[in-house]
Amino acid sequence: MIKIAHLAKRFAVENPKKLSEQEKKDPRLKGRYFHSVKDVSFSCNQGQVLGLLGPNGAGKTTTLRMLSTALKPDHGEIAIQGVNVVEKPLVARQKIGFLSGSTGLYGRLTGRENITYFGQLHGMQADAIEQRIAYLADLLELHSFLDRRCESFSTGMKQRTAIARAVVHSPEVVILDEPTTGLDIMAAQTVHTFIRQLKEQGTPVIFSTHHLDEVSELCDQVTVIDAGVTRFNNSLSAFKALSPGSMHQAFLNTLQQGA
Ligand SMILES: Nc1ncnc2c1ncn2[C@@H]1O[C@H](COP(=O)(O)OP(=O)(O)OP(=O)(O)O)[C@@H](O)[C@H]1O
């Protein structure tokens, strides 16, 4: 189970001139700090898939980076399978598979080498890595390019390789930041199938997205954040009930309620 409560994170603004026009007008800008995440809470049980929605700049990536131990929160609690992530980030990290927004693959290495390297960092033995890669290559359809250098990969190849790398150590929970952004329909479908497979295995999955159709297809729980605050956190059916027949309108309703 993944549980986060009242998370908050602010960033010091080094150069106010570099802020976008929207950020300059954002009430989250207070003096020399931008309060990206102010109060975000949600939870995701075993075998559940949670879709994290929100407009650009809402604080989704910042939230997921805190959840994955990449960033330390200023306030709030994060528990993953009962482990306090803030107090024990190294223990928590072994339990988490995290796909960040940028794939960050080493271009000079092949897909297999990139995934193997992460397996080694997690302390896996060579034969266990080999078996796991064979399994993930089937699931994510990597076979035709696995032994090519990543610098020649398409966006979809990069993303599927990055997902395999994120889960090479068989994590207990999976967190994906916009896993299908920029993917064509076939590649997105492969990622959807992969998420369903994780769900069937009982692995909780949290993913951020701007695609309401994939939320409708895959998610049990929906969390909407806006301006760093949770606006909605409930089941998919409760979300759909906000505006029957239009997920788009349901999403807009959650934002208006907070305004
Ligand atoms: N390291 C940082 N320093 C300063 N501001 C930051 C930093 N990281 C994020 N922010 C700001 O915090 C706000 C929230 O950003 P975040 O990337 O979490 O939003 P998001 O919901 O993921 O947006 P998108 O849908 O566009 O990816 C943005 O205004 C962003 O510019």
Tab-separated table of C-alpha atoms and ligand atoms in Angstrom:
chain	number	residue	atom	x	y	z
A	1	MET	CA	0.000	0.000	0.000
A	2	ILE	CA	1.097	3.554	-0.765
A	3	LYS	CA	-0.108	6.320	1.519
A	4	ILE	CA	0.802	9.978	1.407
A	5	ALA	CA	-0.607	12.609	3.731
A	6	HIS	CA	-0.357	16.396	3.608
A	7	LEU	CA	2.755	16.550	1.468
A	8	ALA	CA	4.350	19.936	0.886
A	9	LYS	CA	7.415	21.091	-1.034
A	10	ARG	CA	8.680	24.567	-1.841
A	11	PHE	CA	11.604	25.580	-4.024
A	12	ALA	CA	13.810	28.627	-3.527
A	13	VAL	CA	13.512	30.918	-6.556
A	14	GLU	CA	17.126	31.604	-7.582
A	15	ASN	CA	16.270	34.003	-10.370
A	16	PRO	CA	12.715	35.470	-10.394
A	17	LYS	CA	13.256	36.663	-13.996
A	18	LYS	CA	13.354	33.041	-15.144
A	19	LEU	CA	9.822	32.317	-13.877
A	20	SER	CA	7.149	31.966	-16.548
A	21	GLU	CA	4.440	34.652	-16.768
A	22	GLN	CA	1.984	32.123	-15.314
A	23	GLU	CA	4.304	31.344	-12.387
A	24	LYS	CA	4.792	35.051	-11.640
A	25	LYS	CA	1.004	35.370	-11.202
A	26	ASP	CA	0.655	32.067	-9.319
A	27	PRO	CA	-0.439	32.546	-5.676
A	28	ARG	CA	2.002	29.747	-4.784
A	29	LEU	CA	4.842	32.244	-5.332
A	30	LYS	CA	5.515	33.760	-1.931
A	31	GLY	CA	8.600	35.955	-1.613
A	32	ARG	CA	11.671	33.965	-2.563
A	33	TYR	CA	9.859	30.610	-2.577
A	34	PHE	CA	7.568	28.812	-4.988
A	35	HIS	CA	5.308	26.411	-3.054
A	36	SER	CA	4.901	23.774	-5.772
A	37	VAL	CA	3.093	21.260	-3.562
A	38	LYS	CA	1.095	22.632	-0.626
A	39	ASP	CA	-1.167	19.859	0.631
A	40	VAL	CA	-1.425	16.600	-1.279
A	41	SER	CA	-2.875	13.379	0.155
A	42	PHE	CA	-3.949	10.068	-1.383
A	43	SER	CA	-3.565	6.337	-0.946
A	44	CYS	CA	-3.400	3.323	-3.229
A	45	ASN	CA	-4.054	-0.236	-2.051
A	46	GLN	CA	-2.606	-3.545	-3.248
A	47	GLY	CA	-3.775	-4.330	-6.763
A	48	GLN	CA	-5.121	-0.839	-7.335
A	49	VAL	CA	-4.173	1.581	-10.083
A	50	LEU	CA	-4.348	5.276	-9.212
A	51	GLY	CA	-4.437	7.968	-11.894
A	52	LEU	CA	-2.942	11.314	-10.905
A	53	LEU	CA	-4.498	14.149	-12.881
A	54	GLY	CA	-3.958	17.905	-12.861
A	55	PRO	CA	-3.289	20.832	-15.173
A	56	ASN	CA	0.268	21.696	-16.261
A	57	GLY	CA	2.288	22.870	-13.286
A	58	ALA	CA	-0.198	21.461	-10.733
A	59	GLY	CA	2.571	19.654	-8.844
A	60	LYS	CA	2.189	16.063	-10.121
A	61	THR	CA	5.853	15.485	-10.962
A	62	THR	CA	6.999	17.114	-7.711
A	63	THR	CA	4.621	14.820	-5.791
A	64	LEU	CA	5.806	11.693	-7.613
A	65	ARG	CA	9.458	12.664	-7.098
A	66	MET	CA	8.834	12.913	-3.350
A	67	LEU	CA	7.043	9.582	-3.406
A	68	SER	CA	9.995	7.967	-5.182
A	69	THR	CA	12.566	9.413	-2.707
A	70	ALA	CA	14.144	11.647	-5.387
A	71	LEU	CA	13.026	14.735	-3.413
A	72	LYS	CA	12.647	15.203	0.323
A	73	PRO	CA	9.316	16.738	1.372
A	74	ASP	CA	9.230	19.813	3.615
A	75	HIS	CA	6.127	18.472	5.368
A	76	GLY	CA	3.920	15.412	5.304
A	77	GLU	CA	4.158	11.652	5.493
A	78	ILE	CA	4.822	8.975	2.910
A	79	ALA	CA	4.491	5.266	3.671
A	80	ILE	CA	5.189	2.512	1.167
A	81	GLN	CA	4.317	-1.011	2.304
A	82	GLY	CA	4.503	0.323	5.863
A	83	VAL	CA	7.984	1.853	5.419
A	84	ASN	CA	8.354	5.545	6.259
A	85	VAL	CA	9.910	6.876	3.047
A	86	VAL	CA	11.176	10.112	4.588
A	87	GLU	CA	12.943	8.337	7.452
A	88	LYS	CA	14.161	5.300	5.505
A	89	PRO	CA	14.646	6.339	1.864
A	90	LEU	CA	17.156	3.566	1.087
A	91	VAL	CA	14.845	0.813	2.348
A	92	ALA	CA	11.908	2.371	0.507
A	93	ARG	CA	13.867	2.715	-2.741
A	94	GLN	CA	14.252	-1.061	-3.060
A	95	LYS	CA	10.460	-1.377	-2.965
A	96	ILE	CA	9.809	1.275	-5.625
A	97	GLY	CA	9.970	1.196	-9.398
A	98	PHE	CA	9.996	4.788	-10.630
A	99	LEU	CA	9.763	6.035	-14.196
A	100	SER	CA	10.642	9.733	-14.275
A	101	GLY	CA	9.578	12.185	-16.954
A	102	SER	CA	12.914	12.051	-18.761
A	103	THR	CA	13.977	8.507	-19.644
A	104	GLY	CA	17.662	9.252	-18.908
A	105	LEU	CA	18.942	6.196	-20.783
A	106	TYR	CA	22.661	6.056	-21.578
A	107	GLY	CA	22.708	6.540	-25.353
A	108	ARG	CA	26.010	4.722	-25.904
A	109	LEU	CA	24.703	1.592	-24.150
A	110	THR	CA	22.231	-0.892	-25.617
A	111	GLY	CA	18.789	-1.326	-24.097
A	112	ARG	CA	19.918	-4.578	-22.488
A	113	GLU	CA	23.030	-2.914	-21.024
A	114	ASN	CA	20.972	-0.034	-19.595
A	115	ILE	CA	18.558	-2.429	-17.883
A	116	THR	CA	21.378	-4.710	-16.700
A	117	TYR	CA	23.224	-1.768	-15.156
A	118	PHE	CA	20.179	-0.877	-13.033
A	119	GLY	CA	19.773	-4.504	-11.998
A	120	GLN	CA	23.388	-4.493	-10.825
A	121	LEU	CA	22.806	-1.277	-8.872
A	122	HIS	CA	19.982	-3.095	-7.095
A	123	GLY	CA	22.375	-5.915	-6.206
A	124	MET	CA	20.841	-8.525	-8.543
A	125	GLN	CA	22.853	-11.545	-9.757
A	126	ALA	CA	23.655	-11.830	-13.491
A	127	ASP	CA	21.372	-14.810	-14.140
A	128	ALA	CA	18.456	-13.184	-12.282
A	129	ILE	CA	18.904	-10.025	-14.408
A	130	GLU	CA	19.002	-12.101	-17.591
A	131	GLN	CA	15.783	-13.948	-16.696
A	132	ARG	CA	14.023	-10.744	-15.702
A	133	ILE	CA	15.034	-9.001	-18.944
A	134	ALA	CA	13.705	-11.938	-20.974
A	135	TYR	CA	10.363	-11.681	-19.122
A	136	LEU	CA	10.139	-7.882	-19.476
A	137	ALA	CA	11.190	-7.993	-23.140
A	138	ASP	CA	8.205	-10.277	-23.829
A	139	LEU	CA	5.819	-8.099	-21.873
A	140	LEU	CA	6.990	-4.735	-23.229
A	141	GLU	CA	7.869	-6.022	-26.718
A	142	LEU	CA	11.539	-5.068	-26.587
A	143	HIS	CA	13.094	-8.001	-28.455
A	144	SER	CA	13.569	-6.371	-31.861
A	145	PHE	CA	15.741	-3.519	-30.522
A	146	LEU	CA	17.031	-4.668	-27.120
A	147	ASP	CA	20.625	-5.068	-28.339
A	148	ARG	CA	20.832	-1.797	-30.220
A	149	ARG	CA	22.322	1.380	-28.768
A	150	CYS	CA	19.631	3.536	-27.161
A	151	GLU	CA	20.741	6.676	-29.027
A	152	SER	CA	19.062	5.265	-32.155
A	153	PHE	CA	15.740	4.485	-30.416
A	154	SER	CA	12.369	6.068	-31.204
A	155	THR	CA	10.431	7.729	-28.355
A	156	GLY	CA	8.341	4.579	-27.867
A	157	MET	CA	11.400	2.298	-27.763
A	158	LYS	CA	13.079	4.588	-25.234
A	159	GLN	CA	10.009	4.739	-23.023
A	160	ARG	CA	9.427	0.972	-22.999
A	161	THR	CA	13.126	0.374	-22.251
A	162	ALA	CA	13.002	2.948	-19.437
A	163	ILE	CA	9.945	1.200	-17.957
A	164	ALA	CA	11.743	-2.165	-18.068
A	165	ARG	CA	14.741	-0.575	-16.365
A	166	ALA	CA	12.521	0.967	-13.659
A	167	VAL	CA	11.017	-2.412	-12.736
A	168	VAL	CA	14.025	-4.721	-13.284
A	169	HIS	CA	14.259	-5.385	-9.523
A	170	SER	CA	10.600	-6.545	-9.273
A	171	PRO	CA	9.496	-3.603	-7.099
A	172	GLU	CA	6.533	-3.916	-4.733
A	173	VAL	CA	5.027	-0.629	-5.967
A	174	VAL	CA	5.312	1.135	-9.316
A	175	ILE	CA	5.214	4.892	-9.952
A	176	LEU	CA	5.121	6.194	-13.521
A	177	ASP	CA	5.347	9.880	-14.456
A	178	GLU	CA	3.392	10.376	-17.704
A	179	PRO	CA	4.311	6.933	-19.089
A	180	THR	CA	2.416	7.338	-22.382
A	181	THR	CA	3.167	10.961	-23.245
A	182	GLY	CA	4.478	11.171	-26.796
A	183	LEU	CA	3.786	7.509	-27.572
A	184	ASP	CA	1.869	6.293	-30.611
A	185	ILE	CA	-1.296	4.226	-30.117
A	186	MET	CA	0.477	0.854	-30.337
A	187	ALA	CA	3.254	1.777	-27.891
A	188	ALA	CA	0.712	3.291	-25.475
A	189	GLN	CA	-1.308	0.072	-25.704
A	190	THR	CA	1.784	-1.953	-24.758
A	191	VAL	CA	2.257	0.259	-21.687
A	192	HIS	CA	-1.449	-0.141	-20.792
A	193	THR	CA	-1.147	-3.927	-21.013
A	194	PHE	CA	1.909	-3.767	-18.778
A	195	ILE	CA	0.022	-1.710	-16.156
A	196	ARG	CA	-2.859	-4.231	-16.253
A	197	GLN	CA	-0.386	-7.057	-15.728
A	198	LEU	CA	1.040	-5.297	-12.637
A	199	LYS	CA	-2.490	-4.874	-11.310
A	200	GLU	CA	-3.242	-8.575	-11.824
A	201	GLN	CA	-0.115	-9.392	-9.814
A	202	GLY	CA	-1.422	-7.193	-6.984
A	203	THR	CA	1.192	-4.453	-7.445
A	204	PRO	CA	-0.116	-0.954	-6.677
A	205	VAL	CA	0.538	1.435	-9.583
A	206	ILE	CA	0.380	5.226	-9.528
A	207	PHE	CA	0.725	7.071	-12.789
A	208	SER	CA	0.291	10.689	-13.846
A	209	THR	CA	-1.370	11.471	-17.130
A	210	HIS	CA	-3.257	14.038	-19.174
A	211	HIS	CA	-5.207	11.300	-20.990
A	212	LEU	CA	-8.650	10.830	-19.434
A	213	ASP	CA	-9.382	7.823	-21.640
A	214	GLU	CA	-6.555	5.829	-20.086
A	215	VAL	CA	-7.762	6.804	-16.618
A	216	SER	CA	-11.196	5.480	-17.554
A	217	GLU	CA	-9.704	2.242	-18.908
A	218	LEU	CA	-7.095	1.458	-16.260
A	219	CYS	CA	-7.714	3.196	-12.950
A	220	ASP	CA	-9.542	2.217	-9.764
A	221	GLN	CA	-8.748	5.461	-7.974
A	222	VAL	CA	-8.482	9.033	-9.246
A	223	THR	CA	-6.651	11.919	-7.623
A	224	VAL	CA	-6.839	15.419	-9.066
A	225	ILE	CA	-4.395	18.057	-7.905
A	226	ASP	CA	-4.432	21.717	-8.806
A	227	ALA	CA	-2.083	24.484	-7.679
A	228	GLY	CA	-0.365	22.044	-5.317
A	229	VAL	CA	-3.537	20.950	-3.492
A	230	THR	CA	-5.620	17.738	-3.718
A	231	ARG	CA	-9.004	18.651	-5.214
A	232	PHE	CA	-10.414	15.165	-5.626
A	233	ASN	CA	-9.441	11.768	-4.247
A	234	ASN	CA	-11.872	8.921	-4.649
A	235	SER	CA	-12.849	5.944	-6.791
A	236	LEU	CA	-13.121	6.077	-10.580
A	237	SER	CA	-16.887	5.584	-10.310
A	238	ALA	CA	-17.171	8.551	-7.904
A	239	PHE	CA	-15.124	10.624	-10.367
A	240	LYS	CA	-17.334	9.625	-13.293
A	241	ALA	CA	-20.449	10.407	-11.234
A	242	LEU	CA	-19.353	14.060	-11.023
A	243	SER	CA	-20.532	14.433	-14.604
A	244	PRO	CA	-22.044	11.276	-16.089
A	245	GLY	CA	-20.989	10.780	-19.706
A	246	SER	CA	-18.123	13.272	-19.675
A	247	MET	CA	-14.825	12.602	-17.920
A	248	HIS	CA	-13.618	15.913	-19.305
A	249	GLN	CA	-16.425	17.775	-17.528
A	250	ALA	CA	-15.864	15.736	-14.351
A	251	PHE	CA	-12.223	16.877	-14.385
A	252	LEU	CA	-13.224	20.527	-14.911
A	253	ASN	CA	-15.769	20.242	-12.081
A	254	THR	CA	-13.047	19.166	-9.627
A	255	LEU	CA	-10.975	22.208	-10.587
A	256	GLN	CA	-13.934	24.580	-10.273
A	257	GLN	CA	-14.833	23.239	-6.844
A	258	GLY	CA	-11.385	24.266	-5.641
A	259	ALA	CA	-11.467	27.703	-7.269
B	1	LIG	N1	13.333	22.449	-8.853
B	1	LIG	C1	12.390	23.390	-8.988
B	1	LIG	N2	12.656	24.688	-8.714
B	1	LIG	C2	11.712	25.636	-8.843
B	1	LIG	N3	10.427	25.398	-9.239
B	1	LIG	C3	10.105	24.129	-9.538
B	1	LIG	C4	11.063	23.069	-9.438
B	1	LIG	N4	10.442	21.908	-9.804
B	1	LIG	C5	9.161	22.254	-10.122
B	1	LIG	N5	8.970	23.577	-9.959
B	1	LIG	C6	7.720	24.318	-10.237
B	1	LIG	O1	6.667	23.732	-9.479
B	1	LIG	C7	5.450	23.745	-10.250
B	1	LIG	C8	4.909	22.331	-10.301
B	1	LIG	O2	5.720	21.586	-11.193
B	1	LIG	P1	5.475	20.041	-11.547
B	1	LIG	O3	6.512	19.668	-12.558
B	1	LIG	O4	5.410	19.261	-10.299
B	1	LIG	O5	4.030	20.094	-12.223
B	1	LIG	P2	3.232	18.999	-13.073
B	1	LIG	O6	1.871	18.912	-12.475
B	1	LIG	O7	4.018	17.741	-13.168
B	1	LIG	O8	3.128	19.683	-14.501
B	1	LIG	P3	3.087	19.067	-16.004
B	1	LIG	O9	1.729	18.483	-16.198
B	1	LIG	O10	3.303	20.286	-16.847
B	1	LIG	O11	4.199	18.061	-16.131
B	1	LIG	C9	5.793	24.340	-11.610
B	1	LIG	O12	5.434	25.710	-11.615
B	1	LIG	C10	7.298	24.153	-11.698
B	1	LIG	O13	7.916	25.145	-12.510
